Coordinates of C-alpha atoms and ligand atoms in Angstrom, one line a residue:
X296 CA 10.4 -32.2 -54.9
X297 CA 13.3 -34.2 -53.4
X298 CA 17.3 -34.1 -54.2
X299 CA 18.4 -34.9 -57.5
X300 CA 21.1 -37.4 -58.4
X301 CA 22.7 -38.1 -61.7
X302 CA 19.8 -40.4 -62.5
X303 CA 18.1 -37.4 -62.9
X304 CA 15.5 -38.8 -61.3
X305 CA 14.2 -37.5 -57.8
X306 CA 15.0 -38.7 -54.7
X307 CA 12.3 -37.9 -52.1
X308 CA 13.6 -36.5 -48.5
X309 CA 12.0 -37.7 -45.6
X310 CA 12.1 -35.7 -42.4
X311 CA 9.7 -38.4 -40.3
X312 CA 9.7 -39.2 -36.7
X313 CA 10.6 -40.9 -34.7
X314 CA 13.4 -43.0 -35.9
X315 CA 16.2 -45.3 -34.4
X316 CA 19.1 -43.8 -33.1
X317 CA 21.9 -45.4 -33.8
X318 CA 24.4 -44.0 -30.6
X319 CA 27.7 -44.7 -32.7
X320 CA 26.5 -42.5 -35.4
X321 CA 25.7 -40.0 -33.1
X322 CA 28.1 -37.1 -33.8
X323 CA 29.3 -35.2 -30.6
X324 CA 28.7 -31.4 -31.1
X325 CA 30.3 -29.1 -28.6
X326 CA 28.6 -26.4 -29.9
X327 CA 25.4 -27.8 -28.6
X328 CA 24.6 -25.9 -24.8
X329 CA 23.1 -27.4 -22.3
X330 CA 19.1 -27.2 -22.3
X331 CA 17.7 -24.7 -19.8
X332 CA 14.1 -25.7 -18.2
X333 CA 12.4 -22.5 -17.0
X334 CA 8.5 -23.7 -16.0
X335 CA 6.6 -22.2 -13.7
X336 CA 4.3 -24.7 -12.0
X337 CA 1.3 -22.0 -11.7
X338 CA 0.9 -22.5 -16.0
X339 CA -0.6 -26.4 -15.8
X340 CA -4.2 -26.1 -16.4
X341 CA -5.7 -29.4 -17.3
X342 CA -6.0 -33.2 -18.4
X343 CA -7.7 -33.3 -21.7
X344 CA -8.4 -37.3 -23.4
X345 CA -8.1 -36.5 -26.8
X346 CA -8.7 -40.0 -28.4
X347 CA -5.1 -41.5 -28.9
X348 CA -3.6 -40.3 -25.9
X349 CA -3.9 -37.5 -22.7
X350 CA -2.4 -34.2 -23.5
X351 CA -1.4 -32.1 -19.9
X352 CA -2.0 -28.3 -21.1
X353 CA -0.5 -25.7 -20.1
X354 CA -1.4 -21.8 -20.1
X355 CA 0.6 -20.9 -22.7
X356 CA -0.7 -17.3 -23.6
X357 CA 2.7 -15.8 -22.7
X358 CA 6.1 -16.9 -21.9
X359 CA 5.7 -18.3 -18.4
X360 CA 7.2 -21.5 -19.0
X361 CA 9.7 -21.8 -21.9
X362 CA 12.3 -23.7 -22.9
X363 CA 15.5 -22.6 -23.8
X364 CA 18.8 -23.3 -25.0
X365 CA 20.3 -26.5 -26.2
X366 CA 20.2 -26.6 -29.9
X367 CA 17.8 -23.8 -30.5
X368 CA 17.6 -20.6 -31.9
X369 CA 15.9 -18.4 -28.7
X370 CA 13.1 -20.3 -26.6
X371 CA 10.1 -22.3 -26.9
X372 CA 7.1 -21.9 -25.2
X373 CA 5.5 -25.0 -23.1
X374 CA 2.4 -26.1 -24.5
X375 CA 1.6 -29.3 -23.5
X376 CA 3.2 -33.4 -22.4
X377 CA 1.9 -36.3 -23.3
X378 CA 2.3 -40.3 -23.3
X379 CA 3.0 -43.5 -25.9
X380 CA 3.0 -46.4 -24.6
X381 CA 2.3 -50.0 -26.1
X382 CA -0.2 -53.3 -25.2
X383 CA 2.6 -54.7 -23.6
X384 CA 5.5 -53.6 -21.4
X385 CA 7.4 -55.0 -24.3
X386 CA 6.8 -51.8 -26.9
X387 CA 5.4 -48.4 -26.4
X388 CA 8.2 -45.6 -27.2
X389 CA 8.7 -44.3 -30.5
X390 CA 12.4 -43.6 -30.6
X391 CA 14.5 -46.2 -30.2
X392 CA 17.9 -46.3 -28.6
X393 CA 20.1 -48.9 -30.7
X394 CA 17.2 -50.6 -31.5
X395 CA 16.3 -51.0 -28.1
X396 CA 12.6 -50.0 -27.5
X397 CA 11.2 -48.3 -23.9
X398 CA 7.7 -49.4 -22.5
X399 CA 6.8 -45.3 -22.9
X400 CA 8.2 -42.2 -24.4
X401 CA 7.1 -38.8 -22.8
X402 CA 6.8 -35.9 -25.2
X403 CA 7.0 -32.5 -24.1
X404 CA 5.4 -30.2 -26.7
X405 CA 6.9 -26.3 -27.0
X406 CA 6.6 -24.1 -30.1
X407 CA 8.4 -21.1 -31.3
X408 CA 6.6 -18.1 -29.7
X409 CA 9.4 -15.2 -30.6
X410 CA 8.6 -16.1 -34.3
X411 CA 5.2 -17.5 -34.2
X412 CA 1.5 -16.6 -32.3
X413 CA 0.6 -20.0 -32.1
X414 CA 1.3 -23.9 -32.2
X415 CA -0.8 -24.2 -35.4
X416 CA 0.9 -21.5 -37.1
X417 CA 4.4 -22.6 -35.7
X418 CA 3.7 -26.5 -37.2
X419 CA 4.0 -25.0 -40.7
X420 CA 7.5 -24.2 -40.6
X421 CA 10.5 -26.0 -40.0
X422 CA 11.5 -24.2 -36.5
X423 CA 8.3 -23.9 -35.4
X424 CA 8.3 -26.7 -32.5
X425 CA 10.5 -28.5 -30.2
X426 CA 9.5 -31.8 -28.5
X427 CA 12.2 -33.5 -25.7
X428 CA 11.3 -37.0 -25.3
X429 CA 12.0 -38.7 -22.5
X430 CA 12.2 -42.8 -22.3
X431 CA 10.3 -44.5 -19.3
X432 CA 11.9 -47.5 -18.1
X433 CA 10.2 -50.2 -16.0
X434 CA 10.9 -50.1 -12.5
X435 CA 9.4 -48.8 -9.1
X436 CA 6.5 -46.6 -9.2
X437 CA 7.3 -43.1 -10.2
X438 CA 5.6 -40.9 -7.6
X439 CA 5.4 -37.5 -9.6
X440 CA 3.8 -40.1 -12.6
X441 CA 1.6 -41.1 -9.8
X442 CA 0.1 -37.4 -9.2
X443 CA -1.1 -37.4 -13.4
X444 CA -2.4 -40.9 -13.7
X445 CA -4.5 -40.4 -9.8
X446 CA -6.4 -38.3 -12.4
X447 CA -7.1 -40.5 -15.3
X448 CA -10.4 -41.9 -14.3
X449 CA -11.8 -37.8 -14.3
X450 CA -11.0 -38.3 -18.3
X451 CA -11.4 -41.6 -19.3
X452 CA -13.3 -41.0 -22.1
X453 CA -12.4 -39.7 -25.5
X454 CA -12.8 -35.7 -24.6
X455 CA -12.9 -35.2 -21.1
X456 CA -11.0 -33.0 -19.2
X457 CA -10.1 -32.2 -15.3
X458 CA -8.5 -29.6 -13.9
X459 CA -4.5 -30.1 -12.8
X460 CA -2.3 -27.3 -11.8
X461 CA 0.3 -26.3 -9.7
X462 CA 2.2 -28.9 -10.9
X463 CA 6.0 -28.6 -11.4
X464 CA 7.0 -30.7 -14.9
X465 CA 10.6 -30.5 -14.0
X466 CA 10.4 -33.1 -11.3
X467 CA 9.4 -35.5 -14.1
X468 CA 12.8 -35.1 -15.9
X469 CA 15.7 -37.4 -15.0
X470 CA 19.0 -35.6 -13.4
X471 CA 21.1 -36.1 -16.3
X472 CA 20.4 -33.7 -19.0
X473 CA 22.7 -34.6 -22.3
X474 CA 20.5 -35.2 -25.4
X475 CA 20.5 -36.3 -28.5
X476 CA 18.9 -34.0 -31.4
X477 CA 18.1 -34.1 -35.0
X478 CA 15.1 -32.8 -37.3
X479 CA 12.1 -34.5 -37.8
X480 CA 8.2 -34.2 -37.5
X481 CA 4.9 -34.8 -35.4
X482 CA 4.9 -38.2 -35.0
X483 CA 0.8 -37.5 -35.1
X484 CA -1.4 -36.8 -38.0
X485 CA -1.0 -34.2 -39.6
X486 CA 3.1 -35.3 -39.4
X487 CA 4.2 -32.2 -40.1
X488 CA 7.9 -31.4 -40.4
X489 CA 8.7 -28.8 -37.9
X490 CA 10.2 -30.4 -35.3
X491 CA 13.8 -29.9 -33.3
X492 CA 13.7 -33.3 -31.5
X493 CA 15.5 -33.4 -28.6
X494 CA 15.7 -36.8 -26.7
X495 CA 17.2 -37.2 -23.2
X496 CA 19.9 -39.5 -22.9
X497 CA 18.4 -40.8 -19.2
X498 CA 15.8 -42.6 -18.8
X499 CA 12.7 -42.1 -15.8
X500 CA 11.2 -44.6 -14.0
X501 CA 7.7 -46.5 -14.9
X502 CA 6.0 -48.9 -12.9
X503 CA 3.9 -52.4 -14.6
X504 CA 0.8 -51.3 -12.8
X505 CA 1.1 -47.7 -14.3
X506 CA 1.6 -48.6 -17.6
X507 CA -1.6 -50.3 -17.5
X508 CA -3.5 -47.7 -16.1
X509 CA -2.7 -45.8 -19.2
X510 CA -4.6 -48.4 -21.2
X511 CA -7.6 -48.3 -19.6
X512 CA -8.1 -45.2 -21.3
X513 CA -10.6 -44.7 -23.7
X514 CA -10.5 -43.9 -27.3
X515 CA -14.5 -44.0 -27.5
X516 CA -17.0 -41.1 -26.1
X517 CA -19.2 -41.8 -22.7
X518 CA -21.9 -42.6 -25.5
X519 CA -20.3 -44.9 -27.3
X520 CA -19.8 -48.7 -26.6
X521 CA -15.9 -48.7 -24.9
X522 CA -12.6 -49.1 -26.8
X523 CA -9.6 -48.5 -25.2
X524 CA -6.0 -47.3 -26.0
X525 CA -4.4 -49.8 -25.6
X526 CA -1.2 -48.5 -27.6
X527 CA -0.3 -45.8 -29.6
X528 CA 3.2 -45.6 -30.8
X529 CA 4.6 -44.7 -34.6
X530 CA 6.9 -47.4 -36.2
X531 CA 10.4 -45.9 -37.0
X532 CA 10.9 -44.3 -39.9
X533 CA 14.1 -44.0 -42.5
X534 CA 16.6 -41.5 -41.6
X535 CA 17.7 -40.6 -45.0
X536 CA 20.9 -38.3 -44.7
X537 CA 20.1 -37.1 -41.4
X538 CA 22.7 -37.0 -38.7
X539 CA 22.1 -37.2 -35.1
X540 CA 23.6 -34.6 -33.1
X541 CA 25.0 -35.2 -29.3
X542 CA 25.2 -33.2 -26.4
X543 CA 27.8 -35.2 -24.6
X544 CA 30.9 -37.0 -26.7
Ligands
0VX284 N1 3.8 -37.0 -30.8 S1 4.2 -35.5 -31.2 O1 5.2 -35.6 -32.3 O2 4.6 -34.8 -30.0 N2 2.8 -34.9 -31.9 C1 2.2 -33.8 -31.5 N3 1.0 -33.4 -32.1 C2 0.5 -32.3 -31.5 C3 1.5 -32.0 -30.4 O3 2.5 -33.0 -30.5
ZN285 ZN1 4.1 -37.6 -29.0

């Protein structure tokens, strides 16, 4: 059921991610507090290949790494990062900044663990996850990217895994913190519409040579005759009457 209007007849309301963000529209919100990182390195566990992309798991069994803060209610539990990124250097990130599109978008997965006991149960409701996204920009080889994708040829086909811990996800994230946010969904099946989006205002660094190790990734089984992912980035969707919030004015 969507709004109604005094055609009577229903509007639907879309929730979808990602989206463009617009930066003039973006309304400054000085209620919004800064977002407080607290991982502990000890909680990676290991590089799955999952088919469209390489999920970095995390132990999240308890609140060892949790984010809190920002524009949420409580904190989040760390379950997981991952990567889109496109054929070309030319696309790949799903947000876009003014219509400006990044060669890669990190997404950083956390759901709702005061409310919820896990990320499939969290999914169904509407504060059940929080993503932060974080634009890669080309440039000079990112050294702490270079510790993850040293592993991808242990999983380089569609459900492998290798072990990777001790790692510290906080020396992926740019200095500057300000974000924007707004209310959206998975921008992977099943798209559900649970998520806080919040996407750094900074971009990190990507190298050319990097990006295309993450397309030599597989999307086919060791059995199976090779495909690879060569992209796999959602096309904006309409923002409807959703406003964008920002962290800095
Ligand atoms: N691209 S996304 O919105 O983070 N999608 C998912 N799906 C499972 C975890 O994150
Ligand atoms: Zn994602």
């Amino acid at each position: 059921m969507g709004l109604h209007n005094s055609h009577h007849k229903p509007c639907p309301t879309h929730l979808q991610s990602p989206i463009n963000i617009h930066t003039r529209t973006a309304k400054y919100d000085p209620s919004l507090k800064p977002l407080k990182f607290s991982y502990d390195p000890k909680t990676a566990k290991r590089i799955v290949n999952v088919g469209h992309c390489f999920n970095v798991e995390f132990e999240d069994t308890c609140d060892r790494s949790v984010l809190g803060e920002g524009p949420l209610t409580g904190y989040y539990r760390l379950c997981q990062f991952h990567f889109h990124w496109g054929s070309s250097d030319k696309d790949g990130s799903e947000h876009n900044i003014d219509g400006k599109l990044y060669p890669a978008e990190l997404h950083i997965v956390h759901w709702n663990s005061k409310k919820y006991t896990s990320f499939e149960e969290a999914a169904q409701h509407s504060d059940g996850v929080a993503v932060v996204g974080v634009f890669l920009k080309l440039g000079d080889t990112n050294p702490v990217l270079e510790s993850i994708i040293q592993n991808l040829d242990r999983v380089k086909t569609k459900g492998k895994t290798c072990p990777f811990t001790e790692f510290d996800l906080t020396d992926l994230l740019p200095k500057d913190l300000n974000y924007w946010t707004y209310m959206g969904s998975l921008t992977t099946k099943p798209y559900f519409e649970c998520v806080t989006w919040i996407i750094l205002q900074e971009a990190i660094t990507v190298s050319s040579e990097q990006l295309e190790q993450f397309r030599r990734l597989q999307c086919t089984s060791e059995n199976e005759n090779p495909s690879f992912i060569l992209e796999n980035h959602r096309p904006v969707q309409p923002l409807d009457h959703r406003v964008v919030r920002s962290s800095c004015p």
